[in-house]
Coordinates of N, CA and C in Angstrom, one line a residue:
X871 N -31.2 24.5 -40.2 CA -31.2 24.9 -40.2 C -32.1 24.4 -40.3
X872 N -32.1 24.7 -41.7 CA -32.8 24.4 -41.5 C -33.3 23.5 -41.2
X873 N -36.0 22.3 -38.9 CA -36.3 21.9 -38.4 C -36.2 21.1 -39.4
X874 N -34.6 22.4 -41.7 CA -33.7 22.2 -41.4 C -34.4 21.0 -41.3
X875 N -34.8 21.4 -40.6 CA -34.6 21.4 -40.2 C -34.9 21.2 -39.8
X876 N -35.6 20.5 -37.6 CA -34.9 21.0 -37.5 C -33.3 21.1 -38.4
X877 N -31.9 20.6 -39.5 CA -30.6 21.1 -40.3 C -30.8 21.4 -41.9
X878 N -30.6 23.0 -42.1 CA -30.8 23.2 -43.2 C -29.8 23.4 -44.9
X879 N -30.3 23.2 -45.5 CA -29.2 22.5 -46.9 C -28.2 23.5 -47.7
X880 N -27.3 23.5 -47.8 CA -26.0 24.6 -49.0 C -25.6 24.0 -50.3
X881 N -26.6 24.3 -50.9 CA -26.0 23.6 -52.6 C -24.4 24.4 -53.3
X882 N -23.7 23.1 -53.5 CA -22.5 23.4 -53.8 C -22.9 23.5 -55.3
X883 N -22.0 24.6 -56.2 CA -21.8 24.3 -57.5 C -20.8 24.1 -58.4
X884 N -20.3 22.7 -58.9 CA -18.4 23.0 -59.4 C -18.8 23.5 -60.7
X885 N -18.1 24.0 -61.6 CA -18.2 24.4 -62.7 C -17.6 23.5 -63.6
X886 N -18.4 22.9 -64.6 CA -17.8 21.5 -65.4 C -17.1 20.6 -64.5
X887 N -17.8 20.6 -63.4 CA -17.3 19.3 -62.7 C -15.8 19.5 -61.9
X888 N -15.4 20.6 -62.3 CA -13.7 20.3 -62.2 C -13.4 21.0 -60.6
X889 N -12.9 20.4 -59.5 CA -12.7 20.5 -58.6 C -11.1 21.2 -58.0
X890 N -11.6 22.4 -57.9 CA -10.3 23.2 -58.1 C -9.5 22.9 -56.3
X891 N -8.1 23.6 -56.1 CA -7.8 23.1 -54.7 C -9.0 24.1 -53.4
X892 N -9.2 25.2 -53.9 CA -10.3 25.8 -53.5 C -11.8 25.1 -53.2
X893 N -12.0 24.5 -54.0 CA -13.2 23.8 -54.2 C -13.1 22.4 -53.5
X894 N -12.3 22.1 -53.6 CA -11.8 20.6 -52.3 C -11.9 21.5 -51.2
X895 N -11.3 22.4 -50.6 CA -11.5 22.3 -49.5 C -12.8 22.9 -48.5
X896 N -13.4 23.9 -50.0 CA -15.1 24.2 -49.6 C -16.1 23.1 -49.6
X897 N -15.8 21.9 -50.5 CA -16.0 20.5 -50.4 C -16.4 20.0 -48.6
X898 N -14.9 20.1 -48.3 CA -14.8 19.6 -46.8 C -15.9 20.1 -46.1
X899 N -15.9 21.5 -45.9 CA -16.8 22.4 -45.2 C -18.5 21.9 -45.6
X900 N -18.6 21.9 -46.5 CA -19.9 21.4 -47.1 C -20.5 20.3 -46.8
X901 N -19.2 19.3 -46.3 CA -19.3 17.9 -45.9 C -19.9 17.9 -44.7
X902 N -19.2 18.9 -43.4 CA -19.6 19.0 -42.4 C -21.1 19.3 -42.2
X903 N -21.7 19.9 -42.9 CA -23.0 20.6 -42.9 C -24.0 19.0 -42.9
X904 N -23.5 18.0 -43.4 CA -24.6 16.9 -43.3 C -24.1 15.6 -42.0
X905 N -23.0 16.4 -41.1 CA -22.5 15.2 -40.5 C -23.5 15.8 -39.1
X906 N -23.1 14.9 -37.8 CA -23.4 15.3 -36.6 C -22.4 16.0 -36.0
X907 N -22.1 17.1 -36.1 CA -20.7 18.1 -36.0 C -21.4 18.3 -34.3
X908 N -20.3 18.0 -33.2 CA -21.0 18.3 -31.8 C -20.0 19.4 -30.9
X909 N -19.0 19.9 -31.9 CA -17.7 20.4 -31.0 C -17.1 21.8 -32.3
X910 N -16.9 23.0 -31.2 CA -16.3 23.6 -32.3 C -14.9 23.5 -32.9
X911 N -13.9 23.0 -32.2 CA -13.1 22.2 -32.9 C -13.2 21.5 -34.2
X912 N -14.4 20.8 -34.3 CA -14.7 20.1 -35.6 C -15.2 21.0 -37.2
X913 N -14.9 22.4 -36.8 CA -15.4 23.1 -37.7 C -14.1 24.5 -38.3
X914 N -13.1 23.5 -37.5 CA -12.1 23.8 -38.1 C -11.8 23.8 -39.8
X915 N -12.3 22.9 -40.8 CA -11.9 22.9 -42.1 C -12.8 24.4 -42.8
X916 N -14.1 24.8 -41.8 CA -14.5 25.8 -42.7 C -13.5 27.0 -42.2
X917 N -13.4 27.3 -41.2 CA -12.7 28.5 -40.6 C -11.3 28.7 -41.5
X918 N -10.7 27.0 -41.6 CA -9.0 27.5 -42.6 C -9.5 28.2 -44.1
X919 N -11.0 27.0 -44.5 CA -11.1 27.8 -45.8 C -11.5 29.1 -45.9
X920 N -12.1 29.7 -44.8 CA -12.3 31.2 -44.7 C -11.2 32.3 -44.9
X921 N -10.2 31.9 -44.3 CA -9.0 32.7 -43.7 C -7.7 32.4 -44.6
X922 N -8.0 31.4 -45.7 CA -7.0 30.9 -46.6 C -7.0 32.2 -48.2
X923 N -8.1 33.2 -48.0 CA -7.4 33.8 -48.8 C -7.7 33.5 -50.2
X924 N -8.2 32.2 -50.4 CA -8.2 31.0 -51.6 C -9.6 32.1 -52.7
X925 N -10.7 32.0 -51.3 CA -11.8 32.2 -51.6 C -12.1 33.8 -51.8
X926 N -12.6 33.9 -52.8 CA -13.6 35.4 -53.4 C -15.1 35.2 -53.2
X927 N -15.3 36.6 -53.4 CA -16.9 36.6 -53.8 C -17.9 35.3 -53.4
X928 N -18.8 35.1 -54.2 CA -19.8 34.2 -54.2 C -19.1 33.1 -53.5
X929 N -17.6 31.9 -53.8 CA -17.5 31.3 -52.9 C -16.8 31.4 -51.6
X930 N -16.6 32.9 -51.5 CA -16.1 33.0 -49.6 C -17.3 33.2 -49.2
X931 N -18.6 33.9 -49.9 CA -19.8 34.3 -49.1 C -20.5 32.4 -48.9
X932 N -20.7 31.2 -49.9 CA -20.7 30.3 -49.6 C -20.7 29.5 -48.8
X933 N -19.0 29.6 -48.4 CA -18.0 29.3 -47.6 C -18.5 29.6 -45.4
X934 N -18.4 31.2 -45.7 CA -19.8 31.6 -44.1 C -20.8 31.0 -44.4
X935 N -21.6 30.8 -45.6 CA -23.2 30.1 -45.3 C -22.8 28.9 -44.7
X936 N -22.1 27.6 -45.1 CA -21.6 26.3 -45.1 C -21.3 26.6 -43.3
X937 N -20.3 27.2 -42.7 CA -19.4 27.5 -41.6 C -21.3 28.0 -40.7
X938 N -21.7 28.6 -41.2 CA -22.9 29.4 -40.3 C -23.7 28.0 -40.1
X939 N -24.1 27.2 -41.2 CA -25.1 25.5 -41.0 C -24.5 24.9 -39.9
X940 N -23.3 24.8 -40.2 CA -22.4 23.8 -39.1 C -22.4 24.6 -37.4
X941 N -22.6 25.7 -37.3 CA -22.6 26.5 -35.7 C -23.9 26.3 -35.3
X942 N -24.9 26.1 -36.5 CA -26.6 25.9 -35.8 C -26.6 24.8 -35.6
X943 N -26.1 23.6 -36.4 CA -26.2 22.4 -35.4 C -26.1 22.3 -34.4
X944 N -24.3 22.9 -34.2 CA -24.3 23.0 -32.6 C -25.3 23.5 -31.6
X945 N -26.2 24.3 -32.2 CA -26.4 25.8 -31.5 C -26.2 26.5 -31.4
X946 N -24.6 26.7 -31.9 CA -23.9 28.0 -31.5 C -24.4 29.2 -32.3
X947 N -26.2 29.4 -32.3 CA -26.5 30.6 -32.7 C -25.9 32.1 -33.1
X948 N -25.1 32.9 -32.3 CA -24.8 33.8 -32.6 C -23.6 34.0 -33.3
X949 N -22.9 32.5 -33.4 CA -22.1 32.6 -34.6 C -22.3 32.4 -36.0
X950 N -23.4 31.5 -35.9 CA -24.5 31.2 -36.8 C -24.9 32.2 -37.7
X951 N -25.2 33.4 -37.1 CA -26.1 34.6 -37.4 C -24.9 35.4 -38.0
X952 N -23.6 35.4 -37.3 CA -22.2 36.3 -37.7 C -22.1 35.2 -39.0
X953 N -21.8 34.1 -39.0 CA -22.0 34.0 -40.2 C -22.4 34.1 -41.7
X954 N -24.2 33.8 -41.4 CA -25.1 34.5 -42.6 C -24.9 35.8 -42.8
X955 N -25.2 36.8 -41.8 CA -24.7 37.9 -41.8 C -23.7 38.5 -42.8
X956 N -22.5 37.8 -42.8 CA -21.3 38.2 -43.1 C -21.6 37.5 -44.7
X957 N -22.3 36.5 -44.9 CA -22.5 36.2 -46.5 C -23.3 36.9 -47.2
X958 N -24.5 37.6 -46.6 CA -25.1 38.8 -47.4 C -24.5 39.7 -47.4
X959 N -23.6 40.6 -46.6 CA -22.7 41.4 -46.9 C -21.8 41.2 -48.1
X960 N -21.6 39.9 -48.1 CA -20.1 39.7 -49.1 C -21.6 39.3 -50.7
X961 N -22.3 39.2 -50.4 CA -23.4 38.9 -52.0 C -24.7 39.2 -51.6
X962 N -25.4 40.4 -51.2 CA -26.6 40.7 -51.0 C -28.0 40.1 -51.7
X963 N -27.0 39.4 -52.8 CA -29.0 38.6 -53.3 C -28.3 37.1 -53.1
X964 N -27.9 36.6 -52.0 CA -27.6 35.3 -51.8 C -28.8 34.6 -50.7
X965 N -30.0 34.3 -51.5 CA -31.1 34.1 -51.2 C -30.9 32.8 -50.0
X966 N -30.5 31.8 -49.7 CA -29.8 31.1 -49.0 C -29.3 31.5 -47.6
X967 N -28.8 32.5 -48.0 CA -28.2 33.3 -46.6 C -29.2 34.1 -45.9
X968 N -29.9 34.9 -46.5 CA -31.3 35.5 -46.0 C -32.1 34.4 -45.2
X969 N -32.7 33.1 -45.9 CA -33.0 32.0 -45.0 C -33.1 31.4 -43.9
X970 N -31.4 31.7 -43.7 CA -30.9 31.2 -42.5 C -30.7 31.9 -41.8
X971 N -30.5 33.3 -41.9 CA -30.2 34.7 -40.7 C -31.9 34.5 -40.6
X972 N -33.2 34.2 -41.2 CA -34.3 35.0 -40.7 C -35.0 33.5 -39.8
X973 N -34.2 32.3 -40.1 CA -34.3 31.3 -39.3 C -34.0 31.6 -37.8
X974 N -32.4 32.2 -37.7 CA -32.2 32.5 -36.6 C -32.9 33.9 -36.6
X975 N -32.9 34.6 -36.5 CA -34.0 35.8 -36.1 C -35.0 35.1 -35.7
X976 N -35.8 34.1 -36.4 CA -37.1 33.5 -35.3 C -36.8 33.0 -34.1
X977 N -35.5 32.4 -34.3 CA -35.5 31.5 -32.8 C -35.3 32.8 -31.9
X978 N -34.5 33.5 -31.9 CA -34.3 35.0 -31.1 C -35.6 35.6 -30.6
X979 N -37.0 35.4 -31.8 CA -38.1 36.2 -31.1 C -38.4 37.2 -31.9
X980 N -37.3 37.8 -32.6 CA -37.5 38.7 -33.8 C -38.2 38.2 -35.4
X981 N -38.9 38.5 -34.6 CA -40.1 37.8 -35.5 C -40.4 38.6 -37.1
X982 N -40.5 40.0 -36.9 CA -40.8 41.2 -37.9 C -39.3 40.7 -38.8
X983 N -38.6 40.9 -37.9 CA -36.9 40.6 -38.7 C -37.0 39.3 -39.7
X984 N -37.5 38.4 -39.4 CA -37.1 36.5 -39.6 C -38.3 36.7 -40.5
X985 N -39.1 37.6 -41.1 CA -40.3 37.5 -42.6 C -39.3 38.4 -43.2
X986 N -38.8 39.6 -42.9 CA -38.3 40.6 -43.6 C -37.5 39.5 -44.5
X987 N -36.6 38.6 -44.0 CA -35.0 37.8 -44.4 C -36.2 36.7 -45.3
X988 N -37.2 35.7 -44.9 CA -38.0 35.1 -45.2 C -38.5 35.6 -46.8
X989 N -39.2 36.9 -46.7 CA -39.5 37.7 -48.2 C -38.2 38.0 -48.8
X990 N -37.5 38.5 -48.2 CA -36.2 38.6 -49.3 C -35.6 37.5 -50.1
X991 N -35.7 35.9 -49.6 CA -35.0 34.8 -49.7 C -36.4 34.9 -51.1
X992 N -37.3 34.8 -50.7 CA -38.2 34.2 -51.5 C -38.2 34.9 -52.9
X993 N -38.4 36.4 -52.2 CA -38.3 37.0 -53.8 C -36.9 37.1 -54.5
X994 N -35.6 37.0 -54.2 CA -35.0 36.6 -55.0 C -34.8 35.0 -55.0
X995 N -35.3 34.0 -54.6 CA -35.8 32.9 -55.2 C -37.1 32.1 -55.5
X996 N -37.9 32.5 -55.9 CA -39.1 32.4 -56.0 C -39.5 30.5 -56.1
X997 N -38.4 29.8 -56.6 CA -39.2 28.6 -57.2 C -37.8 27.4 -56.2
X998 N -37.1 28.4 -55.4 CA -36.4 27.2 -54.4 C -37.4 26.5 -53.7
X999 N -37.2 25.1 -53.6 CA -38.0 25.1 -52.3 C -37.6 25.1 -50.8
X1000 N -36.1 24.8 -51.3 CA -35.6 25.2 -49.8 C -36.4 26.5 -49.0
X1001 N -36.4 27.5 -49.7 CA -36.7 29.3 -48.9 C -38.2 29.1 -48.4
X1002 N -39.1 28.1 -48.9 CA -40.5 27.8 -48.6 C -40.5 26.7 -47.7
X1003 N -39.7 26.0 -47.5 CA -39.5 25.1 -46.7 C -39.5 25.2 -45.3
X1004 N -38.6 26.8 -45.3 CA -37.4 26.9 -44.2 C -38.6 28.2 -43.3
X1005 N -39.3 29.2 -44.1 CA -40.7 29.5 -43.4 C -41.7 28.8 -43.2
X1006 N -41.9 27.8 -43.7 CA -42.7 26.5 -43.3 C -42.4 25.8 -41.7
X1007 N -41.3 25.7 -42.0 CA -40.6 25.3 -40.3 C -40.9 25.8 -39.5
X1008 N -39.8 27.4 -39.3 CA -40.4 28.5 -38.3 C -41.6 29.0 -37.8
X1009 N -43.0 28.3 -39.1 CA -43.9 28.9 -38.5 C -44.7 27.8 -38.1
X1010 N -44.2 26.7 -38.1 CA -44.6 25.4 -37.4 C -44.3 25.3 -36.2
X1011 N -42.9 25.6 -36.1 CA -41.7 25.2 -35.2 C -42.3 26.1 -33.5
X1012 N -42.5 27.4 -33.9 CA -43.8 28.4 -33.1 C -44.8 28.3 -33.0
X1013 N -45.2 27.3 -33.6 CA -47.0 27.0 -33.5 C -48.2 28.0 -33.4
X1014 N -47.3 28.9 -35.2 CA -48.1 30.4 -35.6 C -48.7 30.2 -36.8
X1015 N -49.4 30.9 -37.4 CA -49.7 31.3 -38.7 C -50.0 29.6 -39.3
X1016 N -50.5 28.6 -38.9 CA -50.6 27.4 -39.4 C -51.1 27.2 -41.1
X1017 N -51.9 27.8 -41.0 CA -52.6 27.5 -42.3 C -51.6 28.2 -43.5
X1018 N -50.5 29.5 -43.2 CA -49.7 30.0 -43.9 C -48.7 29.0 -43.7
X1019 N -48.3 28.0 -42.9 CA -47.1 27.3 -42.6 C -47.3 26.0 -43.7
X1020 N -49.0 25.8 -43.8 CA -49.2 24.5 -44.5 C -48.9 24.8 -46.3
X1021 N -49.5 26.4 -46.2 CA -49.3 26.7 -47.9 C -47.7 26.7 -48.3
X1022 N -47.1 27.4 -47.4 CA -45.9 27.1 -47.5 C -44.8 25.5 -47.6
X1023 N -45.2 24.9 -46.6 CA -45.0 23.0 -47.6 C -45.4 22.9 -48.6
X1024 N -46.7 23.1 -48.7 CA -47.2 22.6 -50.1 C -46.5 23.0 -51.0
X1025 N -45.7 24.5 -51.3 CA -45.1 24.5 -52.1 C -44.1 24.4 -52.4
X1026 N -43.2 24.0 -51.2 CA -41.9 23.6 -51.4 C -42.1 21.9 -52.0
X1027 N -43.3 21.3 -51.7 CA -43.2 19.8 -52.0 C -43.7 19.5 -53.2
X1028 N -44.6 20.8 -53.7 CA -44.7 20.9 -55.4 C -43.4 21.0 -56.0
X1029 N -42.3 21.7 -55.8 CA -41.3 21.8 -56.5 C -40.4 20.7 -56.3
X1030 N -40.0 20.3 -55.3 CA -39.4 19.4 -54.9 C -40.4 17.8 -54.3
X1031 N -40.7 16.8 -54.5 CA -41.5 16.1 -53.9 C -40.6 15.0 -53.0
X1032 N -38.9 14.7 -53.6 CA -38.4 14.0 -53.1 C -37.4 14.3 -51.9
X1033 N -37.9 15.4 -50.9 CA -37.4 15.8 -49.7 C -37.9 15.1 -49.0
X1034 N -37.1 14.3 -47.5 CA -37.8 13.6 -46.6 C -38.2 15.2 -45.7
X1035 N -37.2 15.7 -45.7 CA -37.6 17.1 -44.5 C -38.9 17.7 -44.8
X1036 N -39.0 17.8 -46.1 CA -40.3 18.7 -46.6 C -41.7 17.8 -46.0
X1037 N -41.5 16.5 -46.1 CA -42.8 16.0 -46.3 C -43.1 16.0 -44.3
X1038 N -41.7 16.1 -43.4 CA -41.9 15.7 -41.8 C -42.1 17.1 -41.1
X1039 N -41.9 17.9 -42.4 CA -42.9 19.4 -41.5 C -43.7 19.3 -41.8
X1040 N -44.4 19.2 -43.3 CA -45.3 19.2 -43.5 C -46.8 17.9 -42.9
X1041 N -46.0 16.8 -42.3 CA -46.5 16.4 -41.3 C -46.8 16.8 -39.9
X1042 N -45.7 17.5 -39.3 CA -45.9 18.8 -37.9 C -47.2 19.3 -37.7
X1043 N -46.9 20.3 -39.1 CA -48.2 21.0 -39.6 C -49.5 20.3 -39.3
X1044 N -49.6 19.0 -39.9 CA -51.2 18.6 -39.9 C -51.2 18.1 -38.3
X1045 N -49.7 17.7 -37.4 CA -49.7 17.2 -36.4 C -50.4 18.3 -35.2
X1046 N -49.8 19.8 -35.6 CA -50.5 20.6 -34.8 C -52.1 21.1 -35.1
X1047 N -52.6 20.6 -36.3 CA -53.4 20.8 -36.4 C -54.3 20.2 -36.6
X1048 N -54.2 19.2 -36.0 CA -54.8 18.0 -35.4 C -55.4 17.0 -37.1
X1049 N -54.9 17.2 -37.5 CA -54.8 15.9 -38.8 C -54.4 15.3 -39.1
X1050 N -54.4 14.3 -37.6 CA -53.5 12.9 -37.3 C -53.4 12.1 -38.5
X1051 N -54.7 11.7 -39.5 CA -54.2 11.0 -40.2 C -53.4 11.5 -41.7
X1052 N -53.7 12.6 -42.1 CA -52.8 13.5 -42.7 C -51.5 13.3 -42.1
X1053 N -51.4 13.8 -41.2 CA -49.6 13.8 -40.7 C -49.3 12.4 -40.8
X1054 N -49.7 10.9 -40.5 CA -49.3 10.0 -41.0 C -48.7 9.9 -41.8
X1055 N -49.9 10.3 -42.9 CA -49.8 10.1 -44.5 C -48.0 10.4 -45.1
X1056 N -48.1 11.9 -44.5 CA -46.8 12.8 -44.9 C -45.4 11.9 -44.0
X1057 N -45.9 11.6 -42.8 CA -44.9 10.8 -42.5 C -44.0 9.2 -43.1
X1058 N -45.0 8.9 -43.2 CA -44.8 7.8 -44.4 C -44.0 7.8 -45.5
X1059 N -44.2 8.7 -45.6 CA -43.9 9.5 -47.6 C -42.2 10.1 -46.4
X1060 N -42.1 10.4 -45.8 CA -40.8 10.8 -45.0 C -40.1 9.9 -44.8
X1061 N -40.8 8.8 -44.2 CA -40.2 7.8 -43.8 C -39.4 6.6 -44.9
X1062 N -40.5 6.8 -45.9 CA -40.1 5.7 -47.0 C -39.2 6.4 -47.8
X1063 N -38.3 7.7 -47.8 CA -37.4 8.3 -48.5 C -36.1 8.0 -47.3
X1064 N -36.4 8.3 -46.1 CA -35.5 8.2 -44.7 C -35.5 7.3 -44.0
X1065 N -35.6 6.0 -43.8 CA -36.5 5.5 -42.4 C -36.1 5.2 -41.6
X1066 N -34.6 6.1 -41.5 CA -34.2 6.1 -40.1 C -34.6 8.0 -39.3
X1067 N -34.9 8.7 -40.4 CA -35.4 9.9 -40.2 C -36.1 9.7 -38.0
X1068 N -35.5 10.0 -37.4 CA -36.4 10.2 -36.1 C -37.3 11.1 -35.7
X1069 N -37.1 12.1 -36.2 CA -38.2 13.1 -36.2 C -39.5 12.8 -36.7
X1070 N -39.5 12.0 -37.9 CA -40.4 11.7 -38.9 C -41.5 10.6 -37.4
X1071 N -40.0 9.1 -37.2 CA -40.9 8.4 -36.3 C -41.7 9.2 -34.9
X1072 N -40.8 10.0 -34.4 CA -41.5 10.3 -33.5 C -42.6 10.9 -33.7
X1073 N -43.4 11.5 -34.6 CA -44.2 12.7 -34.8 C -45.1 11.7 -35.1
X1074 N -44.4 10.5 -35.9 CA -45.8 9.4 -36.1 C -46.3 8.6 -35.2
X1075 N -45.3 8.3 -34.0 CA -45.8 7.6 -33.5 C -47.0 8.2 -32.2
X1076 N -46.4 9.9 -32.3 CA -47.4 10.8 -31.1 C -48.5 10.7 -32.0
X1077 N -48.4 10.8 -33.6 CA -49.9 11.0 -34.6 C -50.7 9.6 -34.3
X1078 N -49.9 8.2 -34.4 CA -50.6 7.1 -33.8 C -51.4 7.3 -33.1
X1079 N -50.6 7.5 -31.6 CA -51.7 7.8 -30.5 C -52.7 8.6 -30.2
X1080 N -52.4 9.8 -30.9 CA -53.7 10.1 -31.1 C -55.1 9.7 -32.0
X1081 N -54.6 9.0 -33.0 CA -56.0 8.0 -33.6 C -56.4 6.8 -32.6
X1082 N -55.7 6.5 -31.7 CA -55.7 5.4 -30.2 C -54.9 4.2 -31.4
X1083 N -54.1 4.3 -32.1 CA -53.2 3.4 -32.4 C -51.5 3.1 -30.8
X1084 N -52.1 2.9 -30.6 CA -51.3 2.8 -28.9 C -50.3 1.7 -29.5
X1085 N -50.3 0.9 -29.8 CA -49.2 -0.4 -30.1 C -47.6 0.0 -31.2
X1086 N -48.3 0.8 -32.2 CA -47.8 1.4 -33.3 C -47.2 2.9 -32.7
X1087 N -48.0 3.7 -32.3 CA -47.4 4.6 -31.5 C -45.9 4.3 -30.9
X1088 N -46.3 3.6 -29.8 CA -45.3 3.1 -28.8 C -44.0 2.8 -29.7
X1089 N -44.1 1.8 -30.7 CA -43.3 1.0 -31.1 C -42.5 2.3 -32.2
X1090 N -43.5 3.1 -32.7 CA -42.6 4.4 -33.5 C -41.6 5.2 -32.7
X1091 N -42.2 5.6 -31.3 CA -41.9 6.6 -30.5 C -40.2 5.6 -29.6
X1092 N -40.1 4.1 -29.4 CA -39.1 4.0 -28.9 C -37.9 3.5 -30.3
X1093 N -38.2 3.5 -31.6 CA -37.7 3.3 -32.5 C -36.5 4.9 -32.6
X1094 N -37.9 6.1 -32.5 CA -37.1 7.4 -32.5 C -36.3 7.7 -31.1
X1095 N -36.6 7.4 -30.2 CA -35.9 7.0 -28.8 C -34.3 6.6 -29.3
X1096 N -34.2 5.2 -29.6 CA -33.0 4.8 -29.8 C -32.2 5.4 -30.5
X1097 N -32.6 5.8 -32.0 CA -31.9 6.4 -33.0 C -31.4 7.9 -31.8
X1098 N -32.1 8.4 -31.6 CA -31.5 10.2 -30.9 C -32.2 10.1 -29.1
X1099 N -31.6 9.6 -28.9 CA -32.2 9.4 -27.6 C -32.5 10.6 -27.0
X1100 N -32.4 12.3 -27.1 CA -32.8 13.2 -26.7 C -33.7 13.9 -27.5
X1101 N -34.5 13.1 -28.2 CA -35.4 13.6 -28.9 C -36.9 14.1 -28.5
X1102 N -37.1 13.0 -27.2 CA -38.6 13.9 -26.5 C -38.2 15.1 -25.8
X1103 N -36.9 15.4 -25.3 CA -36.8 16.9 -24.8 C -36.7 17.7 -25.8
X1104 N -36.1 17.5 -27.4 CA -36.1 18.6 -28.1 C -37.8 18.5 -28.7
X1105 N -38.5 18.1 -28.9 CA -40.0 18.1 -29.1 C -40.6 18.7 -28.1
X1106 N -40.4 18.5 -26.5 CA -40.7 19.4 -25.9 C -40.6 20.8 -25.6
X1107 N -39.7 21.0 -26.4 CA -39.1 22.7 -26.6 C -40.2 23.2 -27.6
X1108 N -40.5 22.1 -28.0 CA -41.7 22.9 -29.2 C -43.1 22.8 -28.5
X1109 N -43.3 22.3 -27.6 CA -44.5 21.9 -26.8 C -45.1 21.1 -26.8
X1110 N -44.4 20.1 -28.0 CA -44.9 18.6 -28.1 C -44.7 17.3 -27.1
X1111 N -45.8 16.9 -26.9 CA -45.2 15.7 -25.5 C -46.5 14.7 -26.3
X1112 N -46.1 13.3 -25.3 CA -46.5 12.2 -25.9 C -48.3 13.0 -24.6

């Protein structure tokens, strides 16, 4: 979700560990959130645990966040949004869900909307770093407000330092703002936690080229090639080209 994201994270919580039949199967759904889910078919185990009745409160509102991650993989945005939606209705300070509806509200263009959800996530969680992360993205991902997009890494990577996602936006960041060897730096530190991370290689190997590292470049850029072979069209959605 979160550039995400681009896929963003749903922390599960069992209580003493003990995994109730409810919790196995919000498990499942949870699972899907880190696979490459490409079909809505495949998002069947969140929908039965939705509609199973099982779930109350805080874990049915969960349950949509988990079901909403898995439709933005797809893309299937507006189910995405019915989603989150429907988990701040069912828990209105589920700071998590705010994130990801104001995620989607950016991609939409509703821009006023996607800070409103952004401030709310933050101020009821002030020290996640996911919620600083996930506006960090969006305002990367737009190629707006940069210097607000970089304070925003920084602080998701003060709280958390061992995110590979945190450290390949906050590479973006320096990438759009031309701090090729900064964005390295951050790539590195991404890569040496992920190193099959593609996003990470590609951004290094365009940061390469522009220091005139051409060999290194090349060899980053067809490394992230292989791994996602549709990765220079989705970079070009952002405006990035070699």
């Amino acid at each position: 979700m979160y550039g995400f994201v681009g896929t963003l994270v749903a922390t599960i919580v069992l209580t003493l560990g003990i995994i109730t039949p409810a919790k196995a199967q919000e498990d499942i759904c949870y699972d899907l959130t880190r696979k490459n889910i490409r079909s809505l078919s495949e998002i069947e185990p969140c929908t039965r645990d939705i509609n199973s009745g099982r779930l109350k409160g805080q874990e049915l509102a969960r349950a949509y966040l988990n079901r909403g991650i898995v439709h933005e993989d797809i893309q299937d945005f507006d189910r995405a949004f019915a989603d989150y939606d429907t988990a701040i209705r069912i828990n209105p300070k589920y700071a998590y869900a705010y994130v990801n509806r104001g995620d989607i509200h950016e991609r939409r263009g509703n821009r006023p909307l996607a800070f409103d959800d952004f401030a709310t996530a933050l101020r009821l969680e002030p020290n996640d770093a996911n919620n600083w992360n996930v506006r960090c993205w969006a305002l990367v991902r737009a190629n707006i407000e940069l210097n607000q997009a970089l304070s925003d890494c920084n602080r998701a990577i003060e709280i958390n330092s061992k995110s590979a996602v945190f450290f390949k936006n906050r590479g973006m960041v320096h990438f759009r703002l031309g701090n090729y060897q900064q964005a390295i730096a951050d790539l590195d530190v991404a890569l040496g936690i992920s190193p099959r991370m593609s996003n990470s290689l590609y951004l290094r190997g365009l940061s390469k080229l522009k220091i005139g590292n051409a060999s290194g470049g090349d060899a980053d850029i067809a490394a992230a090639k292989s791994i996602r072979p549709g990765i220079v069209a989705e970079y070009a959605g952002y405006g990035i080209r070699p």
